mmCIF file of C-alpha atoms in Angstrom:
data_model
loop_
_atom_site.group_PDB
_atom_site.id
_atom_site.type_symbol
_atom_site.label_atom_id
_atom_site.label_comp_id
_atom_site.label_asym_id
_atom_site.label_seq_id
_atom_site.Cartn_x
_atom_site.Cartn_y
_atom_site.Cartn_z
ATOM 1 C CA MET A 21 -16.044 -13.443 20.154
ATOM 2 C CA PRO A 22 -15.007 -17.357 20.004
ATOM 3 C CA ASP A 23 -17.350 -17.974 16.791
ATOM 4 C CA LEU A 24 -15.745 -15.460 14.633
ATOM 5 C CA PRO A 25 -12.450 -15.858 12.695
ATOM 6 C CA ARG A 26 -9.543 -14.194 14.404
ATOM 7 C CA VAL A 27 -7.735 -11.879 12.102
ATOM 8 C CA SER A 28 -4.415 -10.292 13.010
ATOM 9 C CA ALA A 29 -3.823 -7.112 10.901
ATOM 10 C CA VAL A 30 -0.179 -6.293 10.758
ATOM 11 C CA VAL A 31 0.336 -2.550 10.104
ATOM 12 C CA LEU A 32 3.732 -1.042 9.685
ATOM 13 C CA ALA A 33 4.159 2.494 11.132
ATOM 14 C CA TRP A 34 7.047 4.333 9.456
ATOM 15 C CA ARG A 35 7.846 8.072 9.848
ATOM 16 C CA ALA A 36 4.978 10.442 10.050
ATOM 17 C CA GLU A 37 2.257 7.963 8.563
ATOM 18 C CA PRO A 38 -0.394 10.650 8.532
ATOM 19 C CA LEU A 39 -3.170 8.116 7.825
ATOM 20 C CA LEU A 40 -2.194 5.973 10.638
ATOM 21 C CA ARG A 41 -5.116 6.645 13.182
ATOM 22 C CA ARG A 42 -7.659 6.273 10.342
ATOM 23 C CA CYS A 43 -6.152 3.021 9.200
ATOM 24 C CA VAL A 44 -6.321 1.526 12.702
ATOM 25 C CA GLU A 45 -9.707 2.787 13.533
ATOM 26 C CA ALA A 46 -11.179 1.347 10.156
ATOM 27 C CA LEU A 47 -9.741 -2.091 10.922
ATOM 28 C CA LEU A 48 -11.022 -1.950 14.503
ATOM 29 C CA ALA A 49 -14.496 -1.398 13.017
ATOM 30 C CA SER A 50 -14.262 -4.431 10.777
ATOM 31 C CA VAL A 51 -17.342 -6.740 11.087
ATOM 32 C CA LYS A 52 -17.785 -10.455 11.171
ATOM 33 C CA VAL A 53 -14.191 -10.993 12.444
ATOM 34 C CA ASP A 54 -12.350 -11.098 15.703
ATOM 35 C CA ILE A 55 -9.961 -8.308 14.901
ATOM 36 C CA GLU A 56 -6.455 -7.875 16.291
ATOM 37 C CA VAL A 57 -4.205 -4.891 15.062
ATOM 38 C CA VAL A 58 -0.598 -5.257 15.462
ATOM 39 C CA LEU A 59 1.305 -2.020 15.010
ATOM 40 C CA VAL A 60 4.931 -2.303 14.152
ATOM 41 C CA ASP A 61 6.954 0.655 15.256
ATOM 42 C CA ASN A 62 9.329 0.938 12.110
ATOM 43 C CA GLY A 63 10.619 4.327 13.102
ATOM 44 C CA CYS A 64 7.205 6.055 13.461
ATOM 45 C CA THR A 65 7.136 9.677 14.300
ATOM 46 C CA ASN A 66 3.459 9.989 14.434
ATOM 47 C CA PRO A 67 2.346 11.266 17.843
ATOM 48 C CA ASP A 68 -0.855 9.196 17.762
ATOM 49 C CA LEU A 69 1.210 5.882 18.322
ATOM 50 C CA PRO A 70 1.032 5.947 21.964
ATOM 51 C CA ASP A 71 -2.389 6.661 22.113
ATOM 52 C CA LEU A 72 -3.194 4.107 19.607
ATOM 53 C CA ALA A 73 -1.295 1.458 21.688
ATOM 54 C CA THR A 74 -3.672 1.952 24.430
ATOM 55 C CA LEU A 75 -6.764 0.806 22.422
ATOM 56 C CA PRO A 76 -8.505 -2.593 23.031
ATOM 57 C CA ASP A 77 -7.320 -5.119 20.551
ATOM 58 C CA VAL A 78 -4.199 -3.203 19.626
ATOM 59 C CA VAL A 79 -0.761 -4.602 20.092
ATOM 60 C CA VAL A 80 2.464 -2.699 19.512
ATOM 61 C CA THR A 81 5.683 -4.253 18.650
ATOM 62 C CA GLY A 82 9.101 -3.323 16.788
ATOM 63 C CA SER A 83 12.182 -1.647 18.080
ATOM 64 C CA GLY A 84 11.484 1.965 16.748
ATOM 65 C CA GLU A 85 13.903 1.456 14.055
ATOM 66 C CA ASN A 86 13.331 0.998 10.154
ATOM 67 C CA VAL A 87 14.090 -2.534 9.720
ATOM 68 C CA GLY A 88 12.312 -2.439 6.276
ATOM 69 C CA PHE A 89 8.862 -3.779 5.108
ATOM 70 C CA SER A 90 9.944 -7.393 4.943
ATOM 71 C CA ALA A 91 11.349 -7.766 8.417
ATOM 72 C CA GLY A 92 8.792 -5.306 9.818
ATOM 73 C CA CYS A 93 5.894 -7.690 8.601
ATOM 74 C CA ASN A 94 7.704 -10.748 9.953
ATOM 75 C CA ALA A 95 7.981 -9.161 13.318
ATOM 76 C CA GLY A 96 4.375 -8.235 13.419
ATOM 77 C CA VAL A 97 3.157 -11.568 12.363
ATOM 78 C CA ALA A 98 5.450 -13.032 15.139
ATOM 79 C CA ALA A 99 3.643 -11.015 17.630
ATOM 80 C CA SER A 100 0.169 -11.750 16.389
ATOM 81 C CA SER A 101 -2.317 -14.482 17.468
ATOM 82 C CA GLY A 102 -4.953 -14.802 14.911
ATOM 83 C CA GLU A 103 -5.549 -17.821 12.590
ATOM 84 C CA PHE A 104 -5.615 -15.376 9.607
ATOM 85 C CA VAL A 105 -2.933 -12.936 8.914
ATOM 86 C CA ALA A 106 -3.754 -9.703 7.118
ATOM 87 C CA LEU A 107 -0.947 -7.245 5.771
ATOM 88 C CA VAL A 108 -2.341 -3.673 5.647
ATOM 89 C CA ASN A 109 -0.423 -0.631 4.768
ATOM 90 C CA GLY A 110 -0.433 2.280 7.104
ATOM 91 C CA ASP A 111 -1.796 4.527 4.584
ATOM 92 C CA ALA A 112 -4.785 2.076 3.636
ATOM 93 C CA ILE A 113 -8.327 2.374 5.006
ATOM 94 C CA VAL A 114 -10.157 -0.885 4.939
ATOM 95 C CA GLU A 115 -13.853 -1.068 4.468
ATOM 96 C CA PRO A 116 -15.658 -2.781 7.438
ATOM 97 C CA ALA A 117 -16.675 -5.912 5.586
ATOM 98 C CA ALA A 118 -13.389 -6.313 3.662
ATOM 99 C CA LEU A 119 -11.529 -8.558 5.967
ATOM 100 C CA ALA A 120 -14.439 -10.941 6.541
ATOM 101 C CA ARG A 121 -14.896 -11.205 2.719
ATOM 102 C CA LEU A 122 -11.141 -12.201 2.107
ATOM 103 C CA VAL A 123 -11.641 -14.682 5.190
ATOM 104 C CA ASP A 124 -14.600 -16.160 3.267
ATOM 105 C CA VAL A 125 -12.652 -16.573 0.169
ATOM 106 C CA LEU A 126 -9.940 -18.430 1.817
ATOM 107 C CA ALA A 127 -12.506 -21.105 2.813
ATOM 108 C CA ASP A 128 -11.582 -22.498 -0.495
ATOM 109 C CA GLU A 129 -8.407 -24.456 0.274
ATOM 110 C CA SER A 130 -7.151 -24.198 -3.118
ATOM 111 C CA ILE A 131 -6.471 -20.425 -2.344
ATOM 112 C CA GLY A 132 -3.281 -19.426 -0.547
ATOM 113 C CA LEU A 133 -3.451 -15.717 -0.866
ATOM 114 C CA ALA A 134 -6.595 -13.394 -0.977
ATOM 115 C CA ALA A 135 -5.971 -9.691 -1.756
ATOM 116 C CA GLY A 136 -8.401 -6.929 -1.682
ATOM 117 C CA ALA A 137 -9.264 -4.668 -4.468
ATOM 118 C CA VAL A 138 -7.114 -1.394 -3.623
ATOM 119 C CA ARG A 139 -8.547 1.844 -4.807
ATOM 120 C CA LEU A 140 -7.006 5.281 -4.757
ATOM 121 C CA ALA A 141 -7.947 7.239 -1.766
ATOM 122 C CA ASP A 142 -8.216 10.538 -3.747
ATOM 123 C CA GLU A 143 -10.068 9.108 -6.471
ATOM 124 C CA PRO A 144 -12.025 6.046 -5.025
ATOM 125 C CA GLU A 145 -13.786 5.194 -8.281
ATOM 126 C CA LEU A 146 -10.407 4.255 -9.691
ATOM 127 C CA LEU A 147 -8.219 1.099 -8.945
ATOM 128 C CA ASN A 148 -4.873 1.396 -7.597
ATOM 129 C CA SER A 149 -4.537 -2.440 -8.091
ATOM 130 C CA ARG A 150 -6.503 -5.376 -9.083
ATOM 131 C CA GLY A 151 -3.726 -7.533 -8.421
ATOM 132 C CA ASN A 152 -0.144 -7.163 -9.571
ATOM 133 C CA GLU A 153 1.409 -8.253 -12.771
ATOM 134 C CA ILE A 154 4.617 -10.083 -12.878
ATOM 135 C CA HIS A 155 6.683 -10.318 -15.985
ATOM 136 C CA VAL A 156 8.630 -13.265 -17.071
ATOM 137 C CA LEU A 157 11.747 -11.349 -16.503
ATOM 138 C CA GLY A 158 10.918 -10.498 -12.977
ATOM 139 C CA VAL A 159 9.535 -7.085 -13.098
ATOM 140 C CA SER A 160 6.331 -6.616 -11.144
ATOM 141 C CA TRP A 161 3.829 -3.637 -11.118
ATOM 142 C CA VAL A 162 0.258 -2.783 -10.015
ATOM 143 C CA GLY A 163 -2.351 -4.230 -12.416
ATOM 144 C CA GLY A 164 -5.321 -2.239 -13.611
ATOM 145 C CA PHE A 165 -3.873 1.136 -12.241
ATOM 146 C CA ARG A 166 -6.509 3.944 -12.652
ATOM 147 C CA GLU A 167 -8.930 1.674 -14.295
ATOM 148 C CA ARG A 168 -12.659 1.462 -13.021
ATOM 149 C CA GLU A 169 -13.730 -1.977 -11.552
ATOM 150 C CA THR A 170 -15.706 -4.028 -13.903
ATOM 151 C CA ARG A 171 -15.500 -7.446 -12.091
ATOM 152 C CA ALA A 172 -18.000 -8.980 -9.964
ATOM 153 C CA GLU A 173 -16.258 -12.223 -8.825
ATOM 154 C CA PRO A 174 -12.658 -13.042 -7.509
ATOM 155 C CA THR A 175 -10.158 -13.247 -10.188
ATOM 156 C CA GLU A 176 -6.827 -15.086 -10.254
ATOM 157 C CA THR A 177 -3.779 -12.818 -10.391
ATOM 158 C CA ALA A 178 -0.072 -13.540 -10.639
ATOM 159 C CA GLY A 179 0.784 -11.273 -7.540
ATOM 160 C CA ALA A 180 -0.992 -10.036 -4.482
ATOM 161 C CA MET A 181 -0.273 -6.427 -3.716
ATOM 162 C CA GLY A 182 1.282 -6.297 -0.079
ATOM 163 C CA ALA A 183 -0.754 -3.282 0.847
ATOM 164 C CA PHE A 184 -3.709 -5.410 1.545
ATOM 165 C CA VAL A 185 -3.571 -9.327 1.533
ATOM 166 C CA VAL A 186 -4.810 -11.987 3.816
ATOM 167 C CA ALA A 187 -3.471 -15.462 4.301
ATOM 168 C CA ARG A 188 -4.158 -18.195 6.628
ATOM 169 C CA ARG A 189 -1.465 -18.421 9.251
ATOM 170 C CA ALA A 190 -0.703 -22.090 8.462
ATOM 171 C CA HIS A 191 0.203 -20.812 4.770
ATOM 172 C CA TRP A 192 2.226 -17.940 6.030
ATOM 173 C CA ASP A 193 4.206 -20.336 8.286
ATOM 174 C CA ARG A 194 4.698 -22.800 5.383
ATOM 175 C CA LEU A 195 6.171 -19.821 3.228
ATOM 176 C CA GLY A 196 8.269 -18.800 6.246
ATOM 177 C CA GLY A 197 7.113 -15.244 5.738
ATOM 178 C CA PHE A 198 9.211 -12.710 3.778
ATOM 179 C CA ASP A 199 12.831 -12.997 3.222
ATOM 180 C CA ASP A 200 14.203 -10.217 5.386
ATOM 181 C CA GLN A 201 16.936 -9.545 2.843
ATOM 182 C CA TYR A 202 14.426 -7.970 0.538
ATOM 183 C CA PHE A 203 14.052 -5.040 2.855
ATOM 184 C CA ALA A 204 11.288 -3.498 0.614
ATOM 185 C CA TYR A 205 9.696 -4.097 -2.753
ATOM 186 C CA VAL A 206 9.261 -7.458 -4.582
ATOM 187 C CA GLU A 207 8.717 -9.572 -1.365
ATOM 188 C CA ASP A 208 4.943 -9.674 -2.177
ATOM 189 C CA ALA A 209 5.750 -11.042 -5.723
ATOM 190 C CA GLU A 210 7.981 -13.617 -4.329
ATOM 191 C CA ILE A 211 5.255 -15.046 -1.709
ATOM 192 C CA SER A 212 2.822 -14.916 -4.446
ATOM 193 C CA LEU A 213 4.679 -16.972 -6.994
ATOM 194 C CA ARG A 214 5.881 -19.249 -4.320
ATOM 195 C CA THR A 215 2.186 -19.836 -3.610
ATOM 196 C CA TRP A 216 1.503 -20.698 -7.151
ATOM 197 C CA ARG A 217 4.614 -22.911 -7.111
ATOM 198 C CA LEU A 218 3.241 -24.756 -3.975
ATOM 199 C CA GLY A 219 -0.099 -25.558 -5.932
ATOM 200 C CA GLN A 220 -2.290 -23.037 -4.338
ATOM 201 C CA ARG A 221 -3.810 -19.960 -6.175
ATOM 202 C CA VAL A 222 -3.644 -16.237 -5.626
ATOM 203 C CA VAL A 223 -6.892 -14.233 -6.211
ATOM 204 C CA ASN A 224 -7.970 -10.593 -6.025
ATOM 205 C CA VAL A 225 -11.372 -9.982 -4.718
ATOM 206 C CA PRO A 226 -13.217 -6.961 -6.178
ATOM 207 C CA ASP A 227 -15.628 -6.537 -3.276
ATOM 208 C CA ALA A 228 -13.010 -6.452 -0.514
ATOM 209 C CA VAL A 229 -11.915 -2.712 -0.724
ATOM 210 C CA ALA A 230 -9.302 -0.645 0.745
ATOM 211 C CA LEU A 231 -8.529 2.904 -0.103
ATOM 212 C CA HIS A 232 -4.928 3.555 -0.371
ATOM 213 C CA GLY A 233 -3.076 6.853 -0.241
ATOM 214 C CA TYR A 234 -0.775 5.798 -3.164
ATOM 215 C CA GLU A 235 1.907 7.696 -4.673
ATOM 216 C CA PHE A 236 4.474 6.131 -7.178
ATOM 217 C CA SER A 237 7.688 7.989 -6.107
ATOM 218 C CA LYS A 238 10.704 7.991 -8.462
ATOM 219 C CA VAL A 239 13.610 8.123 -5.987
ATOM 220 C CA SER A 240 16.943 6.539 -6.527
ATOM 221 C CA PHE A 241 16.926 4.383 -3.436
ATOM 222 C CA LYS A 242 13.636 2.858 -4.477
ATOM 223 C CA PHE A 243 15.045 1.884 -7.887
ATOM 224 C CA TYR A 244 18.153 0.537 -6.107
ATOM 225 C CA LEU A 245 15.881 -1.696 -4.038
ATOM 226 C CA ILE A 246 13.477 -2.816 -6.899
ATOM 227 C CA GLU A 247 16.247 -3.656 -9.309
ATOM 228 C CA ARG A 248 18.551 -5.647 -6.936
ATOM 229 C CA ASN A 249 15.494 -7.443 -5.512
ATOM 230 C CA ARG A 250 14.126 -8.273 -8.974
ATOM 231 C CA LEU A 251 17.540 -9.869 -9.757
ATOM 232 C CA MET A 252 17.356 -11.941 -6.327
ATOM 233 C CA PHE A 253 13.736 -12.870 -7.120
ATOM 234 C CA VAL A 254 14.378 -14.212 -10.622
ATOM 235 C CA THR A 255 17.585 -16.062 -9.803
ATOM 236 C CA THR A 256 16.036 -17.823 -6.648
ATOM 237 C CA VAL A 257 12.437 -18.514 -7.855
ATOM 238 C CA TRP A 258 12.813 -19.319 -11.597
ATOM 239 C CA GLY A 259 14.033 -22.925 -12.208
ATOM 240 C CA GLY A 260 17.438 -23.635 -13.920
ATOM 241 C CA ARG A 261 15.990 -24.281 -17.437
ATOM 242 C CA ALA A 262 13.761 -21.215 -17.415
ATOM 243 C CA LEU A 263 16.932 -19.193 -16.444
ATOM 244 C CA VAL A 264 18.982 -20.724 -19.440
ATOM 245 C CA LEU A 265 16.038 -20.094 -21.731
ATOM 246 C CA LEU A 266 15.564 -16.558 -20.515
ATOM 247 C CA GLY A 267 19.250 -15.685 -20.452
ATOM 248 C CA PRO A 268 19.272 -13.670 -23.581
ATOM 249 C CA PRO A 269 16.294 -11.339 -22.877
ATOM 250 C CA LEU A 270 17.464 -11.064 -19.035
ATOM 251 C CA LEU A 271 20.676 -9.676 -20.266
ATOM 252 C CA ALA A 272 19.005 -7.468 -22.688
ATOM 253 C CA LEU A 273 16.831 -6.158 -20.020
ATOM 254 C CA GLU A 274 19.954 -5.429 -17.939
ATOM 255 C CA LEU A 275 21.149 -3.194 -20.876
ATOM 256 C CA VAL A 276 17.912 -1.482 -21.099
ATOM 257 C CA MET A 277 17.686 -0.815 -17.425
ATOM 258 C CA MET A 278 21.273 0.564 -17.516
ATOM 259 C CA LEU A 279 20.311 2.856 -20.063
ATOM 260 C CA MET A 280 17.198 4.030 -18.416
ATOM 261 C CA ALA A 281 18.930 4.571 -15.175
ATOM 262 C CA ALA A 282 21.645 6.566 -16.797
ATOM 263 C CA ARG A 283 19.036 8.568 -18.428
ATOM 264 C CA GLU A 284 17.172 9.156 -15.213
ATOM 265 C CA GLY A 285 20.129 9.726 -12.921
ATOM 266 C CA TRP A 286 20.158 6.498 -10.846
ATOM 267 C CA LEU A 287 22.869 4.675 -12.595
ATOM 268 C CA LYS A 288 24.944 4.580 -9.371
ATOM 269 C CA ASP A 289 22.156 2.955 -7.629
ATOM 270 C CA LYS A 290 21.765 0.373 -10.333
ATOM 271 C CA LEU A 291 25.459 -0.622 -10.001
ATOM 272 C CA ARG A 292 25.189 -0.495 -6.314
ATOM 273 C CA GLY A 293 22.664 -3.283 -6.528
ATOM 274 C CA TYR A 294 25.072 -5.406 -8.248
ATOM 275 C CA GLY A 295 27.577 -4.866 -5.356
ATOM 276 C CA TRP A 296 24.959 -5.997 -2.988
ATOM 277 C CA LEU A 297 24.078 -9.291 -4.777
ATOM 278 C CA TRP A 298 27.878 -9.980 -4.886
ATOM 279 C CA ARG A 299 28.420 -9.408 -1.120
ATOM 280 C CA HIS A 300 25.201 -11.463 -0.474
ATOM 281 C CA ARG A 301 25.935 -14.192 -2.797
ATOM 282 C CA ARG A 302 25.971 -16.795 -0.177
ATOM 283 C CA HIS A 303 22.516 -15.793 0.928
ATOM 284 C CA VAL A 304 21.123 -15.806 -2.623
ATOM 285 C CA ARG A 305 22.524 -19.294 -3.338
ATOM 286 C CA ALA A 306 21.075 -20.690 -0.089
ATOM 287 C CA ARG A 307 17.788 -19.031 -0.807
ATOM 288 C CA ARG A 308 17.858 -20.558 -4.384
ATOM 289 C CA ARG A 309 18.447 -24.022 -2.991
ATOM 290 C CA ALA A 310 15.617 -23.685 -0.458
ATOM 291 C CA LEU A 311 13.067 -22.275 -2.820
ATOM 292 C CA GLN A 312 14.010 -24.763 -5.450
ATOM 293 C CA ALA A 313 13.523 -27.536 -3.070
ATOM 294 C CA GLU A 314 10.049 -26.488 -2.016
ATOM 295 C CA ARG A 315 8.397 -26.336 -5.432
ATOM 296 C CA VAL A 316 5.633 -28.697 -6.088
ATOM 297 C CA VAL A 317 4.321 -27.374 -9.514
ATOM 298 C CA PRO A 318 6.483 -27.527 -12.551
ATOM 299 C CA ASP A 319 7.819 -24.254 -14.006
ATOM 300 C CA ARG A 320 5.853 -24.921 -17.212
ATOM 301 C CA GLU A 321 2.549 -24.823 -15.118
ATOM 302 C CA TRP A 322 2.867 -21.980 -12.649
ATOM 303 C CA MET A 323 4.638 -19.634 -15.199
ATOM 304 C CA ARG A 324 1.424 -19.496 -17.144
ATOM 305 C CA VAL A 325 0.414 -16.740 -14.740
ATOM 306 C CA LEU A 326 3.174 -14.542 -15.829
ATOM 307 C CA THR A 327 3.008 -11.881 -18.605
ATOM 308 C CA ASP A 328 5.278 -11.208 -21.539
ATOM 309 C CA ARG A 329 4.419 -7.548 -22.021
ATOM 310 C CA PHE A 330 5.196 -4.322 -20.115
ATOM 311 C CA ASP A 331 1.880 -2.575 -20.122
ATOM 312 C CA THR A 332 1.964 -0.072 -17.147
ATOM 313 C CA PRO A 333 2.429 3.635 -17.444
ATOM 314 C CA LEU A 334 4.523 3.510 -14.269
ATOM 315 C CA ILE A 335 7.319 1.652 -16.050
ATOM 316 C CA THR A 336 8.408 2.940 -19.505
ATOM 317 C CA PRO A 337 11.540 1.296 -20.739
ATOM 318 C CA PRO A 338 13.279 2.742 -23.740
ATOM 319 C CA GLY A 339 11.740 1.035 -26.993
ATOM 320 C CA VAL A 340 8.976 -0.764 -24.903
ATOM 321 C CA GLY A 341 6.792 -1.358 -28.125
ATOM 322 C CA PHE A 342 9.785 -3.227 -29.782
ATOM 323 C CA LEU A 343 10.669 -5.005 -26.588
ATOM 324 C CA ASN A 344 7.100 -6.276 -26.169
ATOM 325 C CA ALA A 345 6.972 -7.675 -29.745
ATOM 326 C CA LEU A 346 10.318 -9.412 -29.262
ATOM 327 C CA MET A 347 9.573 -10.740 -25.980
ATOM 328 C CA THR A 348 6.222 -11.997 -26.877
ATOM 329 C CA THR A 349 7.653 -13.922 -29.941
ATOM 330 C CA TYR A 350 10.471 -15.174 -28.027
ATOM 331 C CA TRP A 351 8.567 -16.412 -25.085
ATOM 332 C CA ARG A 352 6.044 -18.087 -27.410
ATOM 333 C CA ILE A 353 8.778 -20.080 -29.009
ATOM 334 C CA VAL A 354 10.833 -21.102 -25.831
ATOM 335 C CA ARG A 355 8.085 -21.582 -23.038
ATOM 336 C CA ARG A 356 7.377 -25.102 -24.371
ATOM 337 C CA TRP A 357 10.852 -26.267 -23.127
ATOM 338 C CA VAL A 358 10.556 -24.562 -19.817
#
């Protein structure tokens, strides 16, 4: 189908992945695109994997070991051939016209990432994400969680949810993909803000729908990854002046997160994250140099897409109301000097 845009959909297969067959079959049923599905065996135990590997337009790669979401997606893209790259979670069911819709949106060259409206598989009338929120202190969460869709047109968003997002291959290559060291979590926030910093937009498209088997699990290893990655994210993407100005609230947030970790039983994992960052300090420094050098748009401009409020039921720091009031006032004062 030479006249259709070729889209490579990268799907990580990890552990049992019970919706994997439905995910792949839905992608293969996509219309108005020349589809290629790249399955990354990231330690998959689903017995359907060998059978799916025999289907036309399906490519399987990966070592069979869990190398993480970041490295797994990079491996999948490296094994793909499309002019467009789609990241699709193995528990996401994409509607037939969704990929073509996102490709159409990317015809606007001012847009670097086009993300679908991800809905809850068990309650498809409710959103899982209309785009991810990113706080000025680096915390990221799904926006519009459990809301009903009210939009008719694509809307700008700080972050694209990695569960369903499409980019031109040229843009993915310009970003260099994900940083493998993230392993999992926050990497989608990083490439989103890097897109804004490069002078391109990130949008969420309400009529490009995927149903997602989403569950927000509160396990200590997840918090370990999220917290250590948040700190790497902020210290590499934020400019020097922004880090100085945000230093006091960043330190305050660390205290809040320590208290929350102690209260919820993952303090050892929070401290473990500090140890990882220290051992990988050379990587963090090198990453910071590279990301600061690539920036095209000044911090003062791209940071407008960030929020200064925690407003998600999934993350409830102690004293969140007071923290929001304090952070809103502080950010209003200092942002003019960023």
